[in-house]
């Protein structure tokens, strides 16, 4: 049941990202909702869900939007791993740490995408990249707080969401 709910959350995320978020752009920037989901699952101490969301969501984004399948999924997988490692190393409260880490990850994501554009011989403005990265990071962090609180509520309300998978060694 938990896997089914997580799959539905990823599909809803993709639908929201493609249909609603273009209408709520601020200064041409919209939040990276997949990144917020990965961070929320990782900071909820659900490692397998964070990795699964990263791979499935990244592959779906690559299949639908990109010419090459894989880079987005790998990048999101790296973020999931980073969030998981940071979750074990730092004290995590309800809002501040996930927001800070989501901001940082959004900035790194934008720099990585700019590097991909530069490798594709597309022109990349350093000033535009800096502006985009900061605004996208702030917007993604703000959206991340909302997503984190929704998932926190979901984990508290439904006991099956707290059950660890057969692959994890905890609990």
PDB file of C-alpha atoms in Angstrom:
ATOM      1  CA  UNK A   1       0.000   0.000   0.000  1.00  0.00           C
ATOM      2  CA  UNK A   2       2.829   2.389   0.857  1.00  0.00           C
ATOM      3  CA  UNK A   3       4.491   1.819  -2.539  1.00  0.00           C
ATOM      4  CA  UNK A   4       1.193   2.503  -4.271  1.00  0.00           C
ATOM      5  CA  UNK A   5       0.710   5.773  -2.357  1.00  0.00           C
ATOM      6  CA  UNK A   6       4.271   6.874  -3.163  1.00  0.00           C
ATOM      7  CA  UNK A   7       3.728   6.067  -6.860  1.00  0.00           C
ATOM      8  CA  UNK A   8       0.551   8.151  -6.828  1.00  0.00           C
ATOM      9  CA  UNK A   9       2.441  11.013  -5.140  1.00  0.00           C
ATOM     10  CA  UNK A  10       5.105  10.924  -7.897  1.00  0.00           C
ATOM     11  CA  UNK A  11       2.471  10.952 -10.651  1.00  0.00           C
ATOM     12  CA  UNK A  12       0.582  13.805  -8.943  1.00  0.00           C
ATOM     13  CA  UNK A  13       3.880  15.681  -8.653  1.00  0.00           C
ATOM     14  CA  UNK A  14       4.511  15.268 -12.373  1.00  0.00           C
ATOM     15  CA  UNK A  15       0.976  16.418 -13.201  1.00  0.00           C
ATOM     16  CA  UNK A  16       1.278  19.471 -10.937  1.00  0.00           C
ATOM     17  CA  UNK A  17       4.695  20.327 -12.343  1.00  0.00           C
ATOM     18  CA  UNK A  18       3.479  20.197 -15.944  1.00  0.00           C
ATOM     19  CA  UNK A  19       0.007  21.711 -15.593  1.00  0.00           C
ATOM     20  CA  UNK A  20      -0.257  24.080 -12.627  1.00  0.00           C
ATOM     21  CA  UNK A  21       3.256  25.349 -11.958  1.00  0.00           C
ATOM     22  CA  UNK A  22       3.690  27.154 -15.302  1.00  0.00           C
ATOM     23  CA  UNK A  23       0.845  29.432 -14.141  1.00  0.00           C
ATOM     24  CA  UNK A  24       2.482  30.284 -10.806  1.00  0.00           C
ATOM     25  CA  UNK A  25       5.898  31.226 -12.114  1.00  0.00           C
ATOM     26  CA  UNK A  26       7.560  34.089 -10.303  1.00  0.00           C
ATOM     27  CA  UNK A  27      10.010  36.028 -12.472  1.00  0.00           C
ATOM     28  CA  UNK A  28      10.032  33.107 -14.919  1.00  0.00           C
ATOM     29  CA  UNK A  29      10.954  30.608 -12.200  1.00  0.00           C
ATOM     30  CA  UNK A  30       8.935  27.687 -10.895  1.00  0.00           C
ATOM     31  CA  UNK A  31       9.869  25.379  -8.029  1.00  0.00           C
ATOM     32  CA  UNK A  32      11.428  21.964  -8.575  1.00  0.00           C
ATOM     33  CA  UNK A  33       8.719  19.875  -6.931  1.00  0.00           C
ATOM     34  CA  UNK A  34      10.486  16.559  -7.488  1.00  0.00           C
ATOM     35  CA  UNK A  35      13.445  17.857  -5.522  1.00  0.00           C
ATOM     36  CA  UNK A  36      11.119  18.859  -2.673  1.00  0.00           C
ATOM     37  CA  UNK A  37       9.582  15.375  -2.625  1.00  0.00           C
ATOM     38  CA  UNK A  38      12.978  13.684  -2.529  1.00  0.00           C
ATOM     39  CA  UNK A  39      14.123  15.938   0.299  1.00  0.00           C
ATOM     40  CA  UNK A  40      10.902  15.418   2.249  1.00  0.00           C
ATOM     41  CA  UNK A  41      11.098  11.636   2.021  1.00  0.00           C
ATOM     42  CA  UNK A  42      14.800  11.631   2.894  1.00  0.00           C
ATOM     43  CA  UNK A  43      14.326  13.889   5.907  1.00  0.00           C
ATOM     44  CA  UNK A  44      11.394  11.759   7.057  1.00  0.00           C
ATOM     45  CA  UNK A  45      13.986   8.996   7.393  1.00  0.00           C
ATOM     46  CA  UNK A  46      12.453   6.956   4.584  1.00  0.00           C
ATOM     47  CA  UNK A  47      15.563   6.143   2.572  1.00  0.00           C
ATOM     48  CA  UNK A  48      14.026   3.676   0.138  1.00  0.00           C
ATOM     49  CA  UNK A  49      11.147   6.027  -0.650  1.00  0.00           C
ATOM     50  CA  UNK A  50      13.565   8.912  -1.305  1.00  0.00           C
ATOM     51  CA  UNK A  51      15.664   6.808  -3.681  1.00  0.00           C
ATOM     52  CA  UNK A  52      12.580   5.364  -5.395  1.00  0.00           C
ATOM     53  CA  UNK A  53      11.055   8.810  -5.890  1.00  0.00           C
ATOM     54  CA  UNK A  54      14.373  10.119  -7.244  1.00  0.00           C
ATOM     55  CA  UNK A  55      14.741   7.335  -9.795  1.00  0.00           C
ATOM     56  CA  UNK A  56      11.091   7.099 -10.849  1.00  0.00           C
ATOM     57  CA  UNK A  57      10.510  10.850 -10.975  1.00  0.00           C
ATOM     58  CA  UNK A  58      13.803  11.534 -12.753  1.00  0.00           C
ATOM     59  CA  UNK A  59      13.140   8.854 -15.343  1.00  0.00           C
ATOM     60  CA  UNK A  60       9.603  10.129 -15.922  1.00  0.00           C
ATOM     61  CA  UNK A  61      10.919  13.665 -16.415  1.00  0.00           C
ATOM     62  CA  UNK A  62      13.596  12.399 -18.808  1.00  0.00           C
ATOM     63  CA  UNK A  63      11.140  10.288 -20.804  1.00  0.00           C
ATOM     64  CA  UNK A  64       8.603  13.095 -21.129  1.00  0.00           C
ATOM     65  CA  UNK A  65      10.809  16.183 -21.508  1.00  0.00           C
ATOM     66  CA  UNK A  66      14.349  15.228 -22.502  1.00  0.00           C
ATOM     67  CA  UNK A  67      16.038  13.810 -25.557  1.00  0.00           C
ATOM     68  CA  UNK A  68      18.339  11.675 -23.415  1.00  0.00           C
ATOM     69  CA  UNK A  69      17.012   9.324 -20.737  1.00  0.00           C
ATOM     70  CA  UNK A  70      18.996   9.127 -17.535  1.00  0.00           C
ATOM     71  CA  UNK A  71      20.813  12.358 -16.581  1.00  0.00           C
ATOM     72  CA  UNK A  72      17.957  13.838 -14.563  1.00  0.00           C
ATOM     73  CA  UNK A  73      17.336  10.535 -12.803  1.00  0.00           C
ATOM     74  CA  UNK A  74      21.026  10.215 -11.916  1.00  0.00           C
ATOM     75  CA  UNK A  75      21.184  13.790 -10.666  1.00  0.00           C
ATOM     76  CA  UNK A  76      18.100  13.316  -8.501  1.00  0.00           C
ATOM     77  CA  UNK A  77      19.519  10.021  -7.231  1.00  0.00           C
ATOM     78  CA  UNK A  78      22.690  11.870  -6.197  1.00  0.00           C
ATOM     79  CA  UNK A  79      20.536  14.433  -4.362  1.00  0.00           C
ATOM     80  CA  UNK A  80      18.615  11.645  -2.614  1.00  0.00           C
ATOM     81  CA  UNK A  81      21.879  10.105  -1.454  1.00  0.00           C
ATOM     82  CA  UNK A  82      23.143  13.500  -0.283  1.00  0.00           C
ATOM     83  CA  UNK A  83      19.935  14.189   1.633  1.00  0.00           C
ATOM     84  CA  UNK A  84      20.100  10.756   3.259  1.00  0.00           C
ATOM     85  CA  UNK A  85      23.729  11.239   4.320  1.00  0.00           C
ATOM     86  CA  UNK A  86      22.969  14.728   5.666  1.00  0.00           C
ATOM     87  CA  UNK A  87      19.906  13.421   7.493  1.00  0.00           C
ATOM     88  CA  UNK A  88      22.142  11.053   9.438  1.00  0.00           C
ATOM     89  CA  UNK A  89      24.779  13.718  10.177  1.00  0.00           C
ATOM     90  CA  UNK A  90      22.779  16.789  11.208  1.00  0.00           C
ATOM     91  CA  UNK A  91      19.947  17.490  13.595  1.00  0.00           C
ATOM     92  CA  UNK A  92      16.760  17.741  11.589  1.00  0.00           C
ATOM     93  CA  UNK A  93      13.875  19.862  12.757  1.00  0.00           C
ATOM     94  CA  UNK A  94      10.557  20.236  11.036  1.00  0.00           C
ATOM     95  CA  UNK A  95      11.233  23.112   8.697  1.00  0.00           C
ATOM     96  CA  UNK A  96      14.635  24.750   8.740  1.00  0.00           C
ATOM     97  CA  UNK A  97      17.013  21.965   7.730  1.00  0.00           C
ATOM     98  CA  UNK A  98      14.884  20.552   4.860  1.00  0.00           C
ATOM     99  CA  UNK A  99      14.374  24.101   3.547  1.00  0.00           C
ATOM    100  CA  UNK A 100      18.091  24.909   3.670  1.00  0.00           C
ATOM    101  CA  UNK A 101      19.087  21.627   2.019  1.00  0.00           C
ATOM    102  CA  UNK A 102      16.391  21.996  -0.642  1.00  0.00           C
ATOM    103  CA  UNK A 103      17.616  25.528  -1.401  1.00  0.00           C
ATOM    104  CA  UNK A 104      21.191  24.290  -1.744  1.00  0.00           C
ATOM    105  CA  UNK A 105      20.143  21.356  -3.925  1.00  0.00           C
ATOM    106  CA  UNK A 106      18.068  23.612  -6.201  1.00  0.00           C
ATOM    107  CA  UNK A 107      21.058  25.901  -6.724  1.00  0.00           C
ATOM    108  CA  UNK A 108      23.323  22.928  -7.494  1.00  0.00           C
ATOM    109  CA  UNK A 109      20.645  21.502  -9.828  1.00  0.00           C
ATOM    110  CA  UNK A 110      20.515  24.764 -11.797  1.00  0.00           C
ATOM    111  CA  UNK A 111      24.305  24.946 -12.037  1.00  0.00           C
ATOM    112  CA  UNK A 112      24.372  21.352 -13.291  1.00  0.00           C
ATOM    113  CA  UNK A 113      21.716  22.132 -15.893  1.00  0.00           C
ATOM    114  CA  UNK A 114      23.655  25.212 -17.004  1.00  0.00           C
ATOM    115  CA  UNK A 115      26.756  23.019 -17.387  1.00  0.00           C
ATOM    116  CA  UNK A 116      24.702  20.595 -19.509  1.00  0.00           C
ATOM    117  CA  UNK A 117      23.560  23.521 -21.681  1.00  0.00           C
ATOM    118  CA  UNK A 118      27.135  24.753 -22.003  1.00  0.00           C
ATOM    119  CA  UNK A 119      28.281  21.270 -23.035  1.00  0.00           C
ATOM    120  CA  UNK A 120      25.521  21.308 -25.641  1.00  0.00           C
ATOM    121  CA  UNK A 121      27.072  24.534 -26.952  1.00  0.00           C
ATOM    122  CA  UNK A 122      24.148  26.685 -25.852  1.00  0.00           C
ATOM    123  CA  UNK A 123      24.911  30.135 -24.523  1.00  0.00           C
ATOM    124  CA  UNK A 124      24.734  30.411 -20.727  1.00  0.00           C
ATOM    125  CA  UNK A 125      24.810  33.785 -18.967  1.00  0.00           C
ATOM    126  CA  UNK A 126      26.584  33.695 -15.613  1.00  0.00           C
ATOM    127  CA  UNK A 127      24.482  36.570 -14.258  1.00  0.00           C
ATOM    128  CA  UNK A 128      21.279  34.922 -15.466  1.00  0.00           C
ATOM    129  CA  UNK A 129      22.380  31.619 -13.970  1.00  0.00           C
ATOM    130  CA  UNK A 130      23.048  33.233 -10.593  1.00  0.00           C
ATOM    131  CA  UNK A 131      19.709  35.045 -10.569  1.00  0.00           C
ATOM    132  CA  UNK A 132      17.798  31.980 -11.719  1.00  0.00           C
ATOM    133  CA  UNK A 133      19.551  29.721  -9.232  1.00  0.00           C
ATOM    134  CA  UNK A 134      18.863  31.948  -6.238  1.00  0.00           C
ATOM    135  CA  UNK A 135      15.209  32.605  -7.088  1.00  0.00           C
ATOM    136  CA  UNK A 136      14.612  28.962  -7.961  1.00  0.00           C
ATOM    137  CA  UNK A 137      16.306  27.896  -4.725  1.00  0.00           C
ATOM    138  CA  UNK A 138      14.139  30.216  -2.635  1.00  0.00           C
ATOM    139  CA  UNK A 139      10.948  29.195  -4.435  1.00  0.00           C
ATOM    140  CA  UNK A 140      11.799  25.508  -4.200  1.00  0.00           C
ATOM    141  CA  UNK A 141      12.660  25.827  -0.499  1.00  0.00           C
ATOM    142  CA  UNK A 142       9.325  27.552   0.184  1.00  0.00           C
ATOM    143  CA  UNK A 143       7.465  24.833  -1.713  1.00  0.00           C
ATOM    144  CA  UNK A 144       9.571  22.246   0.119  1.00  0.00           C
ATOM    145  CA  UNK A 145       8.283  23.429   3.496  1.00  0.00           C
ATOM    146  CA  UNK A 146       4.715  22.897   2.308  1.00  0.00           C
ATOM    147  CA  UNK A 147       5.468  19.469   0.801  1.00  0.00           C
ATOM    148  CA  UNK A 148       7.394  18.397   3.910  1.00  0.00           C
ATOM    149  CA  UNK A 149       4.474  19.347   6.187  1.00  0.00           C
ATOM    150  CA  UNK A 150       1.970  17.520   3.958  1.00  0.00           C
ATOM    151  CA  UNK A 151       4.094  14.357   3.990  1.00  0.00           C
ATOM    152  CA  UNK A 152       4.653  14.728   7.737  1.00  0.00           C
ATOM    153  CA  UNK A 153       0.870  14.813   8.191  1.00  0.00           C
ATOM    154  CA  UNK A 154       0.485  11.773   5.906  1.00  0.00           C
ATOM    155  CA  UNK A 155       3.047   9.792   7.916  1.00  0.00           C
ATOM    156  CA  UNK A 156       1.342  10.723  11.202  1.00  0.00           C
ATOM    157  CA  UNK A 157      -2.189  10.011  10.002  1.00  0.00           C
ATOM    158  CA  UNK A 158      -1.624   6.658   8.281  1.00  0.00           C
ATOM    159  CA  UNK A 159       0.325   4.034  10.189  1.00  0.00           C
ATOM    160  CA  UNK A 160       1.182   1.981   7.087  1.00  0.00           C
ATOM    161  CA  UNK A 161       3.356   4.860   5.855  1.00  0.00           C
ATOM    162  CA  UNK A 162       5.692   4.366   8.827  1.00  0.00           C
ATOM    163  CA  UNK A 163       6.367   0.718   8.099  1.00  0.00           C
ATOM    164  CA  UNK A 164       9.838   0.066   6.759  1.00  0.00           C
ATOM    165  CA  UNK A 165      10.286  -1.988   3.620  1.00  0.00           C
ATOM    166  CA  UNK A 166      11.539  -5.554   3.571  1.00  0.00           C
ATOM    167  CA  UNK A 167      14.853  -4.261   2.208  1.00  0.00           C
ATOM    168  CA  UNK A 168      15.688  -1.950   5.119  1.00  0.00           C
ATOM    169  CA  UNK A 169      17.508  -3.076   8.214  1.00  0.00           C
ATOM    170  CA  UNK A 170      15.871  -0.588  10.567  1.00  0.00           C
ATOM    171  CA  UNK A 171      12.896  -1.419  12.758  1.00  0.00           C
TER     172      UNK A 171
END
